[in-house]
Amino acid sequence: MQIFTRYEEIEPYITKDSSIIRELMHPSVHGNSNQSLAEATVPAGGKTLLHKHHLTEEIYHITEGSGIMILGSEEFEVKKRRYCLHFTRYSAQNSKHRKYAAENSLLLCAELFS
């Protein structure tokens, strides 16, 4: 099991919606079993695909930029260092969500697996 990572050694990948993802810790790579930590960059004017999760909860921490978060029928502004968002298994699992970036946005996302 790998217990640490080096940022510069983690290869980012680009998703279908043009977000840039860097898996900082992930069960399939690092051996941890119930959580992952990823960095997501959403370009200015970009948005993630509307999606939902069946087996995970997510916690977001916006480290750069600003934008709009949509969770189900709710829409709210997110800004650098101002919000940590916890999508509980009872709402996020059944609610579709997406992120819109007003400016280049960098998010840290922790996923907790059921």
GROMACS .gro file of N, CA, C and O in nm:
model
  456
    1MET      N    1   0.085  -0.119   0.000
    1MET     CA    2   0.000   0.000   0.000
    1MET      C    3   0.089   0.124   0.000
    1MET      O    4   0.183   0.134   0.076
    2GLN      N    5   0.056   0.218  -0.087
    2GLN     CA    6   0.130   0.344  -0.095
    2GLN      C    7   0.067   0.443   0.003
    2GLN      O    8  -0.052   0.473  -0.007
    3ILE      N    9   0.143   0.494   0.098
    3ILE     CA   10   0.085   0.579   0.202
    3ILE      C   11   0.103   0.729   0.177
    3ILE      O   12   0.054   0.809   0.252
    4PHE      N   13   0.176   0.765   0.072
    4PHE     CA   14   0.188   0.907   0.037
    4PHE      C   15   0.202   0.919  -0.115
    4PHE      O   16   0.234   0.822  -0.183
    5THR      N   17   0.174   1.038  -0.163
    5THR     CA   18   0.191   1.065  -0.306
    5THR      C   19   0.270   1.194  -0.322
    5THR      O   20   0.278   1.275  -0.229
    6ARG      N   21   0.329   1.210  -0.437
    6ARG     CA   22   0.398   1.334  -0.473
    6ARG      C   23   0.316   1.400  -0.584
    6ARG      O   24   0.296   1.341  -0.690
    7TYR      N   25   0.273   1.521  -0.559
    7TYR     CA   26   0.185   1.592  -0.652
    7TYR      C   27   0.239   1.589  -0.794
    7TYR      O   28   0.167   1.559  -0.889
    8GLU      N   29   0.366   1.622  -0.808
    8GLU     CA   30   0.425   1.632  -0.943
    8GLU      C   31   0.433   1.497  -1.015
    8GLU      O   32   0.453   1.492  -1.136
    9GLU      N   33   0.415   1.388  -0.944
    9GLU     CA   34   0.419   1.256  -1.006
    9GLU      C   35   0.280   1.202  -1.044
    9GLU      O   36   0.269   1.097  -1.105
   10ILE      N   37   0.176   1.275  -1.006
   10ILE     CA   38   0.039   1.230  -1.035
   10ILE      C   39  -0.005   1.288  -1.169
   10ILE      O   40  -0.014   1.409  -1.186
   11GLU      N   41  -0.032   1.200  -1.262
   11GLU     CA   42  -0.071   1.241  -1.397
   11GLU      C   43  -0.218   1.284  -1.399
   11GLU      O   44  -0.307   1.206  -1.366
   12PRO      N   45  -0.247   1.409  -1.436
   12PRO     CA   46  -0.387   1.452  -1.446
   12PRO      C   47  -0.452   1.394  -1.572
   12PRO      O   48  -0.382   1.354  -1.665
   13TYR      N   49  -0.584   1.389  -1.571
   13TYR     CA   50  -0.656   1.349  -1.692
   13TYR      C   51  -0.771   1.445  -1.715
   13TYR      O   52  -0.817   1.513  -1.624
   14ILE      N   53  -0.817   1.452  -1.839
   14ILE     CA   54  -0.924   1.544  -1.877
   14ILE      C   55  -1.052   1.464  -1.897
   14ILE      O   56  -1.052   1.363  -1.966
   15THR      N   57  -1.160   1.511  -1.835
   15THR     CA   58  -1.288   1.443  -1.844
   15THR      C   59  -1.365   1.487  -1.969
   15THR      O   60  -1.323   1.579  -2.040
   16LYS      N   61  -1.481   1.425  -1.994
   16LYS     CA   62  -1.564   1.460  -2.109
   16LYS      C   63  -1.609   1.605  -2.107
   16LYS      O   64  -1.635   1.664  -2.211
   17ASP      N   65  -1.620   1.665  -1.986
   17ASP     CA   66  -1.664   1.804  -1.976
   17ASP      C   67  -1.547   1.903  -1.968
   17ASP      O   68  -1.566   2.018  -1.937
   18SER      N   69  -1.426   1.856  -1.994
   18SER     CA   70  -1.303   1.937  -1.997
   18SER      C   71  -1.248   1.973  -1.859
   18SER      O   72  -1.157   2.055  -1.849
   19SER      N   73  -1.304   1.917  -1.753
   19SER     CA   74  -1.245   1.935  -1.621
   19SER      C   75  -1.113   1.858  -1.617
   19SER      O   76  -1.098   1.755  -1.684
   20ILE      N   77  -1.020   1.907  -1.540
   20ILE     CA   78  -0.892   1.839  -1.524
   20ILE      C   79  -0.890   1.776  -1.385
   20ILE      O   80  -0.907   1.846  -1.285
   21ILE      N   81  -0.872   1.645  -1.379
   21ILE     CA   82  -0.878   1.571  -1.254
   21ILE      C   83  -0.740   1.515  -1.222
   21ILE      O   84  -0.671   1.462  -1.308
   22ARG      N   85  -0.702   1.527  -1.097
   22ARG     CA   86  -0.579   1.468  -1.047
   22ARG      C   87  -0.617   1.385  -0.924
   22ARG      O   88  -0.660   1.441  -0.823
   23GLU      N   89  -0.608   1.254  -0.933
   23GLU     CA   90  -0.642   1.164  -0.823
   23GLU      C   91  -0.527   1.162  -0.722
   23GLU      O   92  -0.426   1.097  -0.744
   24LEU      N   93  -0.542   1.236  -0.612
   24LEU     CA   94  -0.436   1.246  -0.513
   24LEU      C   95  -0.425   1.118  -0.429
   24LEU      O   96  -0.315   1.076  -0.394
   25MET      N   97  -0.536   1.060  -0.397
   25MET     CA   98  -0.543   0.930  -0.329
   25MET      C   99  -0.668   0.859  -0.379
   25MET      O  100  -0.776   0.917  -0.377
   26HIS      N  101  -0.653   0.735  -0.425
   26HIS     CA  102  -0.769   0.661  -0.476
   26HIS      C  103  -0.752   0.513  -0.445
   26HIS      O  104  -0.642   0.459  -0.458
   27PRO      N  105  -0.860   0.446  -0.403
   27PRO     CA  106  -0.851   0.305  -0.365
   27PRO      C  107  -0.789   0.214  -0.471
   27PRO      O  108  -0.712   0.124  -0.440
   28SER      N  109  -0.820   0.238  -0.598
   28SER     CA  110  -0.768   0.149  -0.702
   28SER      C  111  -0.619   0.167  -0.726
   28SER      O  112  -0.556   0.082  -0.788
   29VAL      N  113  -0.562   0.277  -0.677
   29VAL     CA  114  -0.421   0.305  -0.698
   29VAL      C  115  -0.339   0.293  -0.569
   29VAL      O  116  -0.230   0.237  -0.569
   30HIS      N  117  -0.394   0.344  -0.460
   30HIS     CA  118  -0.315   0.360  -0.338
   30HIS      C  119  -0.347   0.260  -0.227
   30HIS      O  120  -0.281   0.260  -0.125
   31GLY      N  121  -0.451   0.181  -0.242
   31GLY     CA  122  -0.479   0.078  -0.143
   31GLY      C  123  -0.573   0.119  -0.031
   31GLY      O  124  -0.615   0.034   0.047
   32ASN      N  125  -0.605   0.246  -0.019
   32ASN     CA  126  -0.706   0.287   0.080
   32ASN      C  127  -0.840   0.229   0.036
   32ASN      O  128  -0.861   0.202  -0.080
   33SER      N  129  -0.932   0.209   0.130
   33SER     CA  130  -1.052   0.136   0.090
   33SER      C  131  -1.182   0.215   0.097
   33SER      O  132  -1.276   0.182   0.026
   34ASN      N  133  -1.192   0.319   0.177
   34ASN     CA  134  -1.321   0.384   0.197
   34ASN      C  135  -1.325   0.532   0.165
   34ASN      O  136  -1.422   0.599   0.197
   35GLN      N  137  -1.220   0.585   0.104
   35GLN     CA  138  -1.222   0.726   0.068
   35GLN      C  139  -1.123   0.753  -0.045
   35GLN      O  140  -1.034   0.674  -0.070
   36SER      N  141  -1.145   0.866  -0.111
   36SER     CA  142  -1.051   0.912  -0.212
   36SER      C  143  -1.038   1.063  -0.198
   36SER      O  144  -1.123   1.129  -0.137
   37LEU      N  145  -0.932   1.118  -0.254
   37LEU     CA  146  -0.911   1.262  -0.254
   37LEU      C  147  -0.865   1.300  -0.393
   37LEU      O  148  -0.769   1.243  -0.445
   38ALA      N  149  -0.936   1.393  -0.455
   38ALA     CA  150  -0.902   1.436  -0.591
   38ALA      C  151  -0.904   1.587  -0.599
   38ALA      O  152  -0.973   1.654  -0.524
   39GLU      N  153  -0.826   1.639  -0.693
   39GLU     CA  154  -0.826   1.780  -0.725
   39GLU      C  155  -0.894   1.793  -0.860
   39GLU      O  156  -0.863   1.719  -0.953
   40ALA      N  157  -0.988   1.885  -0.870
   40ALA     CA  158  -1.059   1.909  -0.996
   40ALA      C  159  -1.042   2.055  -1.035
   40ALA      O  160  -1.066   2.143  -0.954
   41THR      N  161  -1.002   2.078  -1.157
   41THR     CA  162  -0.994   2.214  -1.211
   41THR      C  163  -1.103   2.228  -1.316
   41THR      O  164  -1.108   2.150  -1.411
   42VAL      N  165  -1.190   2.327  -1.297
   42VAL     CA  166  -1.297   2.355  -1.393
   42VAL      C  167  -1.261   2.488  -1.458
   42VAL      O  168  -1.254   2.590  -1.389
   43PRO      N  169  -1.239   2.490  -1.589
   43PRO     CA  170  -1.199   2.614  -1.657
   43PRO      C  171  -1.309   2.720  -1.651
   43PRO      O  172  -1.427   2.688  -1.642
   44ALA      N  173  -1.267   2.847  -1.657
   44ALA     CA  174  -1.362   2.959  -1.656
   44ALA      C  175  -1.467   2.939  -1.765
   44ALA      O  176  -1.435   2.906  -1.878
   45GLY      N  177  -1.593   2.955  -1.727
   45GLY     CA  178  -1.704   2.936  -1.820
   45GLY      C  179  -1.743   2.791  -1.840
   45GLY      O  180  -1.842   2.761  -1.905
   46GLY      N  181  -1.667   2.700  -1.780
   46GLY     CA  182  -1.695   2.557  -1.794
   46GLY      C  183  -1.795   2.509  -1.691
   46GLY      O  184  -1.828   2.579  -1.596
   47LYS      N  185  -1.842   2.387  -1.711
   47LYS     CA  186  -1.932   2.324  -1.616
   47LYS      C  187  -1.910   2.174  -1.621
   47LYS      O  188  -1.875   2.119  -1.726
   48THR      N  189  -1.930   2.110  -1.510
   48THR     CA  190  -1.921   1.965  -1.508
   48THR      C  191  -2.053   1.908  -1.559
   48THR      O  192  -2.156   1.976  -1.558
   49LEU      N  193  -2.049   1.784  -1.602
   49LEU     CA  194  -2.171   1.718  -1.646
   49LEU      C  195  -2.263   1.696  -1.526
   49LEU      O  196  -2.216   1.669  -1.414
   50LEU      N  197  -2.391   1.709  -1.548
   50LEU     CA  198  -2.489   1.680  -1.444
   50LEU      C  199  -2.479   1.530  -1.413
   50LEU      O  200  -2.486   1.447  -1.503
   51HIS      N  201  -2.457   1.496  -1.285
   51HIS     CA  202  -2.436   1.356  -1.249
   51HIS      C  203  -2.478   1.330  -1.105
   51HIS      O  204  -2.502   1.423  -1.028
   52LYS      N  205  -2.486   1.203  -1.067
   52LYS     CA  206  -2.512   1.166  -0.929
   52LYS      C  207  -2.429   1.044  -0.895
   52LYS      O  208  -2.374   0.977  -0.983
   53HIS      N  209  -2.417   1.016  -0.767
   53HIS     CA  210  -2.336   0.906  -0.717
   53HIS      C  211  -2.426   0.807  -0.645
   53HIS      O  212  -2.518   0.846  -0.574
   54HIS      N  213  -2.397   0.680  -0.663
   54HIS     CA  214  -2.479   0.577  -0.600
   54HIS      C  215  -2.415   0.521  -0.475
   54HIS      O  216  -2.484   0.475  -0.386
   55LEU      N  217  -2.283   0.527  -0.465
   55LEU     CA  218  -2.216   0.461  -0.353
   55LEU      C  219  -2.126   0.553  -0.272
   55LEU      O  220  -2.055   0.507  -0.185
   56THR      N  221  -2.126   0.682  -0.301
   56THR     CA  222  -2.033   0.770  -0.232
   56THR      C  223  -2.101   0.897  -0.180
   56THR      O  224  -2.206   0.937  -0.228
   57GLU      N  225  -2.036   0.959  -0.083
   57GLU     CA  226  -2.067   1.094  -0.038
   57GLU      C  227  -1.951   1.181  -0.084
   57GLU      O  228  -1.840   1.130  -0.102
   58GLU      N  229  -1.973   1.310  -0.102
   58GLU     CA  230  -1.865   1.398  -0.143
   58GLU      C  231  -1.856   1.519  -0.051
   58GLU      O  232  -1.956   1.571  -0.006
   59ILE      N  233  -1.734   1.562  -0.031
   59ILE     CA  234  -1.705   1.686   0.041
   59ILE      C  235  -1.620   1.770  -0.055
   59ILE      O  236  -1.518   1.722  -0.104
   60TYR      N  237  -1.662   1.892  -0.082
   60TYR     CA  238  -1.587   1.982  -0.170
   60TYR      C  239  -1.529   2.096  -0.090
   60TYR      O  240  -1.595   2.152  -0.003
   61HIS      N  241  -1.408   2.133  -0.125
   61HIS     CA  242  -1.346   2.252  -0.068
   61HIS      C  243  -1.291   2.331  -0.187
   61HIS      O  244  -1.208   2.282  -0.263
   62ILE      N  245  -1.341   2.453  -0.205
   62ILE     CA  246  -1.299   2.535  -0.318
   62ILE      C  247  -1.173   2.609  -0.276
   62ILE      O  248  -1.176   2.689  -0.183
   63THR      N  249  -1.062   2.581  -0.343
   63THR     CA  250  -0.935   2.642  -0.305
   63THR      C  251  -0.897   2.760  -0.393
   63THR      O  252  -0.814   2.841  -0.355
   64GLU      N  253  -0.957   2.771  -0.511
   64GLU     CA  254  -0.935   2.884  -0.602
   64GLU      C  255  -1.062   2.907  -0.682
   64GLU      O  256  -1.135   2.814  -0.713
   65GLY      N  257  -1.086   3.033  -0.719
   65GLY     CA  258  -1.194   3.065  -0.811
   65GLY      C  259  -1.330   3.079  -0.745
   65GLY      O  260  -1.344   3.088  -0.623
   66SER      N  261  -1.432   3.080  -0.830
   66SER     CA  262  -1.570   3.092  -0.784
   66SER      C  263  -1.661   3.033  -0.890
   66SER      O  264  -1.620   3.007  -1.002
   67GLY      N  265  -1.786   3.014  -0.852
   67GLY     CA  266  -1.882   2.960  -0.947
   67GLY      C  267  -2.015   2.930  -0.881
   67GLY      O  268  -2.047   2.984  -0.775
   68ILE      N  269  -2.090   2.845  -0.943
   68ILE     CA  270  -2.223   2.806  -0.897
   68ILE      C  271  -2.225   2.655  -0.879
   68ILE      O  272  -2.177   2.581  -0.965
   69MET      N  273  -2.277   2.609  -0.768
   69MET     CA  274  -2.296   2.466  -0.743
   69MET      C  275  -2.445   2.439  -0.752
   69MET      O  276  -2.527   2.515  -0.698
   70ILE      N  277  -2.481   2.333  -0.820
   70ILE     CA  278  -2.621   2.291  -0.827
   70ILE      C  279  -2.632   2.155  -0.761
   70ILE      O  280  -2.555   2.064  -0.790
   71LEU      N  281  -2.725   2.144  -0.670
   71LEU     CA  282  -2.753   2.018  -0.602
   71LEU      C  283  -2.903   1.998  -0.605
   71LEU      O  284  -2.978   2.069  -0.539
   72GLY      N  285  -2.948   1.904  -0.688
   72GLY     CA  286  -3.092   1.884  -0.704
   72GLY      C  287  -3.154   2.009  -0.762
   72GLY      O  288  -3.111   2.059  -0.865
   73SER      N  289  -3.252   2.066  -0.693
   73SER     CA  290  -3.317   2.187  -0.741
   73SER      C  291  -3.256   2.313  -0.680
   73SER      O  292  -3.299   2.424  -0.709
   74GLU      N  293  -3.155   2.298  -0.594
   74GLU     CA  294  -3.091   2.413  -0.529
   74GLU      C  295  -2.971   2.459  -0.609
   74GLU      O  296  -2.897   2.381  -0.666
   75GLU      N  297  -2.951   2.591  -0.611
   75GLU     CA  298  -2.838   2.652  -0.679
   75GLU      C  299  -2.778   2.755  -0.584
   75GLU      O  300  -2.850   2.837  -0.528
   76PHE      N  301  -2.645   2.752  -0.564
   76PHE     CA  302  -2.583   2.847  -0.474
   76PHE      C  303  -2.442   2.880  -0.518
   76PHE      O  304  -2.376   2.802  -0.586
   77GLU      N  305  -2.398   3.000  -0.479
   77GLU     CA  306  -2.265   3.048  -0.516
   77GLU      C  307  -2.159   2.984  -0.427
   77GLU      O  308  -2.180   2.965  -0.307
   78VAL      N  309  -2.046   2.950  -0.486
   78VAL     CA  310  -1.932   2.901  -0.410
   78VAL      C  311  -1.811   2.988  -0.443
   78VAL      O  312  -1.797   3.037  -0.554
   79LYS      N  313  -1.728   3.012  -0.342
   79LYS     CA  314  -1.611   3.097  -0.357
   79LYS      C  315  -1.492   3.037  -0.285
   79LYS      O  316  -1.508   2.957  -0.194
   80LYS      N  317  -1.376   3.085  -0.324
   80LYS     CA  318  -1.250   3.042  -0.264
   80LYS      C  319  -1.255   3.054  -0.111
   80LYS      O  320  -1.293   3.157  -0.058
   81ARG      N  321  -1.218   2.945  -0.045
   81ARG     CA  322  -1.204   2.937   0.100
   81ARG      C  323  -1.329   2.971   0.179
   81ARG      O  324  -1.324   2.984   0.300
   82ARG      N  325  -1.439   2.988   0.113
   82ARG     CA  326  -1.559   3.026   0.185
   82ARG      C  327  -1.651   2.909   0.212
   82ARG      O  328  -1.728   2.913   0.308
   83TYR      N  329  -1.646   2.806   0.129
   83TYR     CA  330  -1.741   2.697   0.145
   83TYR      C  331  -1.674   2.561   0.144
   83TYR      O  332  -1.589   2.533   0.061
   84CYS      N  333  -1.715   2.479   0.233
   84CYS     CA  334  -1.692   2.335   0.225
   84CYS      C  335  -1.832   2.276   0.214
   84CYS      O  336  -1.920   2.310   0.292
   85LEU      N  337  -1.854   2.192   0.119
   85LEU     CA  338  -1.987   2.140   0.094
   85LEU      C  339  -1.987   1.991   0.120
   85LEU      O  340  -1.903   1.918   0.068
   86HIS      N  341  -2.079   1.946   0.198
   86HIS     CA  342  -2.089   1.805   0.229
   86HIS      C  343  -2.220   1.753   0.172
   86HIS      O  344  -2.326   1.792   0.216
   87PHE      N  345  -2.211   1.667   0.074
   87PHE     CA  346  -2.329   1.607   0.017
   87PHE      C  347  -2.351   1.474   0.087
   87PHE      O  348  -2.276   1.380   0.068
   88THR      N  349  -2.451   1.467   0.169
   88THR     CA  350  -2.473   1.345   0.245
   88THR      C  351  -2.531   1.236   0.157
   88THR      O  352  -2.590   1.262   0.053
   89ARG      N  353  -2.518   1.114   0.201
   89ARG     CA  354  -2.567   1.000   0.122
   89ARG      C  355  -2.717   1.009   0.099
   89ARG      O  356  -2.769   0.955   0.005
   90TYR      N  357  -2.788   1.080   0.184
   90TYR     CA  358  -2.933   1.087   0.171
   90TYR      C  359  -2.977   1.189   0.068
   90TYR      O  360  -3.083   1.179   0.012
   91SER      N  361  -2.894   1.289   0.041
   91SER     CA  362  -2.933   1.386  -0.061
   91SER      C  363  -2.852   1.369  -0.189
   91SER      O  364  -2.908   1.359  -0.296
   92ALA      N  365  -2.720   1.363  -0.180
   92ALA     CA  366  -2.637   1.360  -0.300
   92ALA      C  367  -2.655   1.233  -0.380
   92ALA      O  368  -2.649   1.234  -0.501
   93GLN      N  369  -2.675   1.124  -0.312
   93GLN     CA  370  -2.688   0.997  -0.383
   93GLN      C  371  -2.809   1.000  -0.476
   93GLN      O  372  -2.806   0.941  -0.582
   94ASN      N  373  -2.910   1.071  -0.435
   94ASN     CA  374  -3.033   1.073  -0.512
   94ASN      C  375  -3.053   1.204  -0.587
   94ASN      O  376  -3.150   1.220  -0.657
   95SER      N  377  -2.961   1.300  -0.569
   95SER     CA  378  -2.973   1.429  -0.635
   95SER      C  379  -2.860   1.447  -0.735
   95SER      O  380  -2.744   1.426  -0.703
   96LYS      N  381  -2.896   1.488  -0.854
   96LYS     CA  382  -2.794   1.519  -0.952
   96LYS      C  383  -2.729   1.651  -0.915
   96LYS      O  384  -2.792   1.737  -0.855
   97HIS      N  385  -2.601   1.666  -0.950
   97HIS     CA  386  -2.531   1.789  -0.919
   97HIS      C  387  -2.429   1.820  -1.027
   97HIS      O  388  -2.391   1.735  -1.105
   98ARG      N  389  -2.387   1.949  -1.030
   98ARG     CA  390  -2.285   1.996  -1.124
   98ARG      C  391  -2.224   2.123  -1.070
   98ARG      O  392  -2.279   2.188  -0.981
   99LYS      N  393  -2.109   2.160  -1.127
   99LYS     CA  394  -2.040   2.282  -1.091
   99LYS      C  395  -2.024   2.368  -1.217
   99LYS      O  396  -1.989   2.317  -1.321
  100TYR      N  397  -2.054   2.499  -1.205
  100TYR     CA  398  -2.027   2.597  -1.309
  100TYR      C  399  -1.914   2.685  -1.259
  100TYR      O  400  -1.917   2.729  -1.144
  101ALA      N  401  -1.816   2.714  -1.342
  101ALA     CA  402  -1.704   2.798  -1.300
  101ALA      C  403  -1.717   2.938  -1.360
  101ALA      O  404  -1.720   2.953  -1.481
  102ALA      N  405  -1.725   3.039  -1.273
  102ALA     CA  406  -1.728   3.177  -1.318
  102ALA      C  407  -1.587   3.221  -1.359
  102ALA      O  408  -1.569   3.302  -1.447
  103GLU      N  409  -1.489   3.167  -1.291
  103GLU     CA  410  -1.348   3.189  -1.323
  103GLU      C  411  -1.278   3.056  -1.302
  103GLU      O  412  -1.339   2.964  -1.250
  104ASN      N  413  -1.155   3.043  -1.345
  104ASN     CA  414  -1.086   2.916  -1.326
  104ASN      C  415  -1.102   2.873  -1.181
  104ASN      O  416  -1.071   2.949  -1.089
  105SER      N  417  -1.152   2.755  -1.158
  105SER     CA  418  -1.181   2.708  -1.024
  105SER      C  419  -1.106   2.579  -0.995
  105SER      O  420  -1.100   2.490  -1.078
  106LEU      N  421  -1.052   2.572  -0.875
  106LEU     CA  422  -0.981   2.454  -0.829
  106LEU      C  423  -1.052   2.402  -0.706
  106LEU      O  424  -1.075   2.475  -0.611
  107LEU      N  425  -1.094   2.277  -0.711
  107LEU     CA  426  -1.168   2.217  -0.601
  107LEU      C  427  -1.094   2.095  -0.551
  107LEU      O  428  -1.038   2.019  -0.629
  108LEU      N  429  -1.097   2.075  -0.421
  108LEU     CA  430  -1.053   1.949  -0.365
  108LEU      C  431  -1.179   1.872  -0.333
  108LEU      O  432  -1.272   1.926  -0.273
  109CYS      N  433  -1.185   1.748  -0.371
  109CYS     CA  434  -1.303   1.667  -0.350
  109CYS      C  435  -1.266   1.539  -0.279
  109CYS      O  436  -1.184   1.462  -0.328
  110ALA      N  437  -1.323   1.518  -0.162
  110ALA     CA  438  -1.305   1.392  -0.089
  110ALA      C  439  -1.430   1.309  -0.108
  110ALA      O  440  -1.542   1.359  -0.088
  111GLU      N  441  -1.415   1.185  -0.149
  111GLU     CA  442  -1.528   1.094  -0.164
  111GLU      C  443  -1.518   0.986  -0.058
  111GLU      O  444  -1.412   0.930  -0.035
  112LEU      N  445  -1.630   0.961   0.006
  112LEU     CA  446  -1.639   0.857   0.108
  112LEU      C  447  -1.728   0.747   0.052
  112LEU      O  448  -1.840   0.772   0.009
  113PHE      N  449  -1.677   0.626   0.050
  113PHE     CA  450  -1.750   0.514  -0.008
  113PHE      C  451  -1.833   0.443   0.096
  113PHE      O  452  -1.788   0.421   0.208
  114SER      N  453  -1.957   0.407   0.059
  114SER     CA  454  -2.045   0.336   0.150
  114SER      C  455  -2.000   0.192   0.165
  114SER      O  456  -1.946   0.133   0.077
   0.00000   0.00000   0.00000
